[in-house]
Coordinates of C-alpha atoms in Angstrom, one line a residue:
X1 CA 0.0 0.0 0.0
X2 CA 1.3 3.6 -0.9
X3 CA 2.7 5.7 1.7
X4 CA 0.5 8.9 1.9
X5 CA 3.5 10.9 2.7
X6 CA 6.4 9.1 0.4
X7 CA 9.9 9.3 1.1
X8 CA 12.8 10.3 -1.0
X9 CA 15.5 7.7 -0.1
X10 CA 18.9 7.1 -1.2
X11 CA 20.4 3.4 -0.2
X12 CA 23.7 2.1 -0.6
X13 CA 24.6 -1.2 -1.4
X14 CA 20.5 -1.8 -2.9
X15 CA 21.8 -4.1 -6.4
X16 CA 21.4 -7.3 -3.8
X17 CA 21.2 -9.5 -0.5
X18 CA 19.3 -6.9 1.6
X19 CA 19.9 -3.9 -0.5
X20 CA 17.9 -5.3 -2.8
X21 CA 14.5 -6.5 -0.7
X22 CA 15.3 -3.1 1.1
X23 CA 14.4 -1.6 -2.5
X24 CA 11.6 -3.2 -3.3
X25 CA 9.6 -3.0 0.0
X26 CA 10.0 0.9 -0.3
X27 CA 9.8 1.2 -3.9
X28 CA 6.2 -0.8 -3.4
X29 CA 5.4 1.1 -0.6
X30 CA 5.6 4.1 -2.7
X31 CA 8.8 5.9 -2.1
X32 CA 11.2 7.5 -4.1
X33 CA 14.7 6.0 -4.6
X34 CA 17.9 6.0 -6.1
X35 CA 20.0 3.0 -5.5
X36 CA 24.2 3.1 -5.0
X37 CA 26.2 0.1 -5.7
X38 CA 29.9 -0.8 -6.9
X39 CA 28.4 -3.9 -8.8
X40 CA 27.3 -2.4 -12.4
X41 CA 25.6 -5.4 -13.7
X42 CA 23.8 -6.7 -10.7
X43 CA 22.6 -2.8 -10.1
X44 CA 21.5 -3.1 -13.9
X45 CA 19.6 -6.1 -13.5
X46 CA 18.0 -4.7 -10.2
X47 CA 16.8 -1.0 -11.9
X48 CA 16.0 -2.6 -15.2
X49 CA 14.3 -6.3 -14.8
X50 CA 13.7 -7.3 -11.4
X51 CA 12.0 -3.9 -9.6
X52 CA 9.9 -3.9 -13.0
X53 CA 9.3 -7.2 -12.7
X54 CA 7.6 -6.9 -9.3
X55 CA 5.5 -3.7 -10.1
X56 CA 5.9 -1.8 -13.7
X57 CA 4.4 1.2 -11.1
X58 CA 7.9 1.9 -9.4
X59 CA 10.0 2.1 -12.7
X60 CA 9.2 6.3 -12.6
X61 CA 10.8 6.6 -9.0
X62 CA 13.3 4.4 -8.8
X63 CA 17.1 5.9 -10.4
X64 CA 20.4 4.5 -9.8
X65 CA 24.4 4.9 -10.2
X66 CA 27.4 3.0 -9.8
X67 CA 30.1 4.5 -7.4
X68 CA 33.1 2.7 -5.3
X69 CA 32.3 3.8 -1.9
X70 CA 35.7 3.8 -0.6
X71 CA 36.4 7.0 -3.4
X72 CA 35.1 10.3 -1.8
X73 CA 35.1 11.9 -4.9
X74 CA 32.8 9.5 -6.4
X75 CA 30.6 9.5 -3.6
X76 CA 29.8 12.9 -3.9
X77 CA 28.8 12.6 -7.2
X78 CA 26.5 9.7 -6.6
X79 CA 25.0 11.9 -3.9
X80 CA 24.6 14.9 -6.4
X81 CA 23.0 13.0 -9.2
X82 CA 20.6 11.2 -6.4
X83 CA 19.9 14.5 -5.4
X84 CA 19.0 15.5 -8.8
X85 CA 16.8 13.1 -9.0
X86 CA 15.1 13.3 -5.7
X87 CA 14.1 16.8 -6.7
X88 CA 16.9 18.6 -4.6
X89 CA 15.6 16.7 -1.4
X90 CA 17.0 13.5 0.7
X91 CA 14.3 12.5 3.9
X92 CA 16.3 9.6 4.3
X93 CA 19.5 8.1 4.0
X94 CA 20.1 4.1 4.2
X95 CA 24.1 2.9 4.9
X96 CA 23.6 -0.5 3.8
X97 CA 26.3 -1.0 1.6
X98 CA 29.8 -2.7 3.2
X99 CA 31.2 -6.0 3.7
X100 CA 29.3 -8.9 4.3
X101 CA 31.9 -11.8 4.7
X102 CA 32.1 -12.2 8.3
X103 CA 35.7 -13.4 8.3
X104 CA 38.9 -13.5 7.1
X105 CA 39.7 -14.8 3.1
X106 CA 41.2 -18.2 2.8
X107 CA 40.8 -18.8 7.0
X108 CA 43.6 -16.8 7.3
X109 CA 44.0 -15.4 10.7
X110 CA 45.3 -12.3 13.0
X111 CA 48.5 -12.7 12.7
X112 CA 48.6 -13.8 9.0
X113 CA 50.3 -11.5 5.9
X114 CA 47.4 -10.1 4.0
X115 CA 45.4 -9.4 6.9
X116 CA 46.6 -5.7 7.1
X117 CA 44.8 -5.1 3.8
X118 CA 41.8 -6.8 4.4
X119 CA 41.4 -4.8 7.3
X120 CA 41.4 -1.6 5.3
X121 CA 39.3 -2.3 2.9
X122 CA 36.8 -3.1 5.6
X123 CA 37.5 0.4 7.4
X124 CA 36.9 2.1 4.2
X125 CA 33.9 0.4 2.9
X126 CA 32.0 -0.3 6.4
X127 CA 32.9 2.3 8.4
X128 CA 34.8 5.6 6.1
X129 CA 32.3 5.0 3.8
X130 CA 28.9 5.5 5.8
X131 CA 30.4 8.7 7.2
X132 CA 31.1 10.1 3.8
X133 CA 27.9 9.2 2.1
X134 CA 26.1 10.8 5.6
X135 CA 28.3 13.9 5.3
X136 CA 28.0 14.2 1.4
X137 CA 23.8 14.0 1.9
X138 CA 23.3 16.3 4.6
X139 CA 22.9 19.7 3.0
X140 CA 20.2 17.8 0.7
X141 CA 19.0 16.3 4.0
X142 CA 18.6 19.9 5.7
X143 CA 15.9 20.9 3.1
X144 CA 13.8 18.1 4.2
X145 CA 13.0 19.8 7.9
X146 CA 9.8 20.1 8.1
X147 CA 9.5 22.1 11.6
X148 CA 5.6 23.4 12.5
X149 CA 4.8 24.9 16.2
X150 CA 1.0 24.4 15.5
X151 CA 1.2 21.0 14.4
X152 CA 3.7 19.8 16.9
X153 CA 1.1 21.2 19.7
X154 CA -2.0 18.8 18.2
X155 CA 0.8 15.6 18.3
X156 CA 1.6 15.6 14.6
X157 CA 5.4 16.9 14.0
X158 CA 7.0 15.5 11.1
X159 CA 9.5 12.8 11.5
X160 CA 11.9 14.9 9.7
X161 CA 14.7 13.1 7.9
X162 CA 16.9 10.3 8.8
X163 CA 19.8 7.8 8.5
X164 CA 19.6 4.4 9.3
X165 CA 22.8 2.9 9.3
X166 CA 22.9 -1.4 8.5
X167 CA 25.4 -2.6 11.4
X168 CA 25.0 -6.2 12.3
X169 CA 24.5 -8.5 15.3
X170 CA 28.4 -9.3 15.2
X171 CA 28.8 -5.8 16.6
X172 CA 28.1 -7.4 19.6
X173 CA 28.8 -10.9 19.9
X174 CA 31.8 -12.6 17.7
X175 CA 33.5 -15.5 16.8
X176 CA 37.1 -16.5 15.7
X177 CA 38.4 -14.7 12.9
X178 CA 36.1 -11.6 12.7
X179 CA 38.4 -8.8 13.7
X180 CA 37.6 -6.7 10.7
X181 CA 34.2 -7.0 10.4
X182 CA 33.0 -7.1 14.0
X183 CA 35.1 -3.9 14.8
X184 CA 34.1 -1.9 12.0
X185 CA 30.0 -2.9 12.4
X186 CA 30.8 -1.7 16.3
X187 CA 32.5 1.5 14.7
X188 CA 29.4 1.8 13.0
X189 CA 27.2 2.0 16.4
X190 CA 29.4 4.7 17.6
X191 CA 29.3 6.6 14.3
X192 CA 25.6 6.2 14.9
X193 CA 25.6 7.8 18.4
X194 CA 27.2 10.7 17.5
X195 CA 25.3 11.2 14.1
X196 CA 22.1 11.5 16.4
X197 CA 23.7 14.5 18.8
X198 CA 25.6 16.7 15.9
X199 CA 22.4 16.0 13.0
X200 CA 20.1 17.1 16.1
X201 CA 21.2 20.9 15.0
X202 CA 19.7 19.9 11.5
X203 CA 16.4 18.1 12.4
X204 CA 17.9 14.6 11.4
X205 CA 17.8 12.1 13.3
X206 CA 20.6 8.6 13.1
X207 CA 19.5 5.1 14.2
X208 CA 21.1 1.6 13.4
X209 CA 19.8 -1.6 12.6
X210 CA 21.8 -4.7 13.6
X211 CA 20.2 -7.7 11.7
X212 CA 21.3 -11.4 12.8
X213 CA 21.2 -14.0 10.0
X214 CA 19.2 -12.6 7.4
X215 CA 18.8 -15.8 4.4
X216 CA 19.1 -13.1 1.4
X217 CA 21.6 -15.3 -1.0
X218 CA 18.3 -15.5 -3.7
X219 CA 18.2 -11.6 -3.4
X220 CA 20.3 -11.4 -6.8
X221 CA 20.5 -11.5 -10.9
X222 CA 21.5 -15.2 -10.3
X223 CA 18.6 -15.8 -8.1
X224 CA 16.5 -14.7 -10.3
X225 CA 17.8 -16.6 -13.5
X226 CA 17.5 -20.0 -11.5
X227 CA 14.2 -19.3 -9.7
X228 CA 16.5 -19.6 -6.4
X229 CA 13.4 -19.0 -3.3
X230 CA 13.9 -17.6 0.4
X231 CA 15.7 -20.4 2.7
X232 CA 15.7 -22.9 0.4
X233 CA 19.1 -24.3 1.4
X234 CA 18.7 -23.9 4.9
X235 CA 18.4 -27.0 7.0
X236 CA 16.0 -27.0 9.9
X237 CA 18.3 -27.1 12.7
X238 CA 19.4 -23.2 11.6
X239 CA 16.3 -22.6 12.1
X240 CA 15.4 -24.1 15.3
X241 CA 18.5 -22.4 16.5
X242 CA 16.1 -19.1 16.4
X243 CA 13.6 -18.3 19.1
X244 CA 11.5 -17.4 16.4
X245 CA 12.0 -20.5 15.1
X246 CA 13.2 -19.2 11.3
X247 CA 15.8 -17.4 10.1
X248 CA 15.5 -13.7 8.9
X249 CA 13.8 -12.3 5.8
X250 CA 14.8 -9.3 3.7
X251 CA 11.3 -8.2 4.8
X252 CA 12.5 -8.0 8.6
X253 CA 14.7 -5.3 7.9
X254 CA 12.4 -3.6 5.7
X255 CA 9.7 -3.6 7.9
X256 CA 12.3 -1.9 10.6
X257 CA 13.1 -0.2 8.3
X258 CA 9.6 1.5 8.0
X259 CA 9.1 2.2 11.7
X260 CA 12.4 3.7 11.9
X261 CA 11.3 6.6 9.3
X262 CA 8.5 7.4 11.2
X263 CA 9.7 7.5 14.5
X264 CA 10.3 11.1 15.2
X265 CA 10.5 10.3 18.6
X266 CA 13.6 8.0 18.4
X267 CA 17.2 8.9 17.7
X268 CA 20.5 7.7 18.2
X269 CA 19.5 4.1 18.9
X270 CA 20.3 0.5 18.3
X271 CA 17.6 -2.1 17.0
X272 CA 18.6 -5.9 17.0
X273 CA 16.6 -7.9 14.5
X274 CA 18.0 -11.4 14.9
X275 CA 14.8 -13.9 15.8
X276 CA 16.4 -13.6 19.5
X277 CA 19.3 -16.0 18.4
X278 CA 21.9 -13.3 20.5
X279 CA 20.1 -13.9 23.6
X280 CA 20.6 -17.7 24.0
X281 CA 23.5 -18.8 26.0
X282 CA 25.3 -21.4 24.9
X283 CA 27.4 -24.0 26.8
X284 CA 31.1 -23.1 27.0
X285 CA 33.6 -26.2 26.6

């Protein structure tokens, strides 16, 4: 159903996995997007066949570019061209783009040669990268405040705009091997923190969303081409392992997603969507 007040949103990393079901749960609700990615051809395939695909309504408010994220330069551009397209107005902002391999390549280790460079590249793409796409939106961002001393007296102030930052469960809770991603999804929680006090001068507001094991590997142009479904290789002890008993859809974060956007009320905050799996303690050996 159409959002009687539709968003103009720009998201990062929106070509697959949760990027993607991010994009078409807003583009269906009836936003306004422009998607970011470093991948040309699954971006491509996203914009062009699979949005379409889903609703031939969306294909007038949906734009896109490709940009590496860990280029400043290019991240400016991408945010002037969404800009462009979004009429000159960002409401909200979603860092999903980053790093999703939990661990190091090859099982290498700490102390292994290579690892120096893998930890960069995770600095830069999970952690620099966020804070230059958020500093590169927020001037488009400030014309979104929508500030009314009647209507906040009757209860109904404007959200105003927002970023929602992707972090992860891991931010939290780790396992062997996970140096560079676990630190710079936790960099991302502080990132978030102080987003929320310094964009309070400018009426935005900075939240995080730290999903668990979201099953998102048929969120792609592969997917698609082989009819791949939700879950489909995941064997029912995973999901037992969940309180819930499943693990997570793209729609999970989505629907977070959604709530997050609306609530004016809430700002510099952490929300764990993980089916509870974080709050079972296992046995040590």
């Amino acid at each position: 159903m159409a959002q009687p007040n539709p968003r103009h949103i720009v998201l990062t990393g929106g070509a697959r996995g949760i990027g993607r079901a991010l994009a078409r749960h807003l583009l269906l609700g009836g936003h306004k997007l422009f998607l970011i990615d470093v991948d040309g051809d699954e971006l491509s395939h996203t914009v062009s066949v699979h949005l379409p695909s889903v609703s031939e309504s969306v294909t007038s408010r949906v734009s896109s570019c490709t940009a590496d994220l860990r280029d400043v330069e290019a991240i400016q551009s991408a945010v002037d061209k969404a800009a462009k397209f979004l009429d000159g107005r960002i409401d909200v902002l979603i860092n999903n783009a980053g790093i999703a391999r939990p661990v190091w390549t090859d099982d290498k280790t700490v102390e292994d040669d290579g690892v120096l460079d893998e930890w960069q590249a995770y600095v830069e793409t999970n952690l620099t990268a966020p804070f230059a796409v958020s500093r590169a939106c927020i001037r488009y961002m400030k014309a979104a405040r929508t500030l009314s001393k009647e209507a906040n007296r009757e209860g109904e102030l404007e959200p105003g705009a927002c970023v929602i930052n992707i972090s992860s469960f891991r931010a939290r809770q780790s396992q062997a091997n996970c140096e560079g991603y676990g630190a710079t999804k936790a960099g991302l929680l502080g990132l978030t923190h102080a987003m929320a006090i310094s964009g309070a001068q400018w009426g935005i507001r900075s939240n995080a969303i730290l999903p668990g094991y979201i099953e998102a590997k048929h969120e792609c142009k592969q997917g698609d081409e082989e009819g791949k479904r939700w879950a489909e290789n995941v064997d029912e002890e995973r999901h037992r392992k969940h309180p819930v008993g499943r693990v997570g859809y793209g729609e999970d974060i989505a629907k977070t997603v959604d709530w997050l956007m609306d609530a004016g009320f809430v700002t510099g905050q952490e929300i764990v969507v993980d089916g509870g799996v974080s709050k079972i303690k296992f046995e040590s050996s």
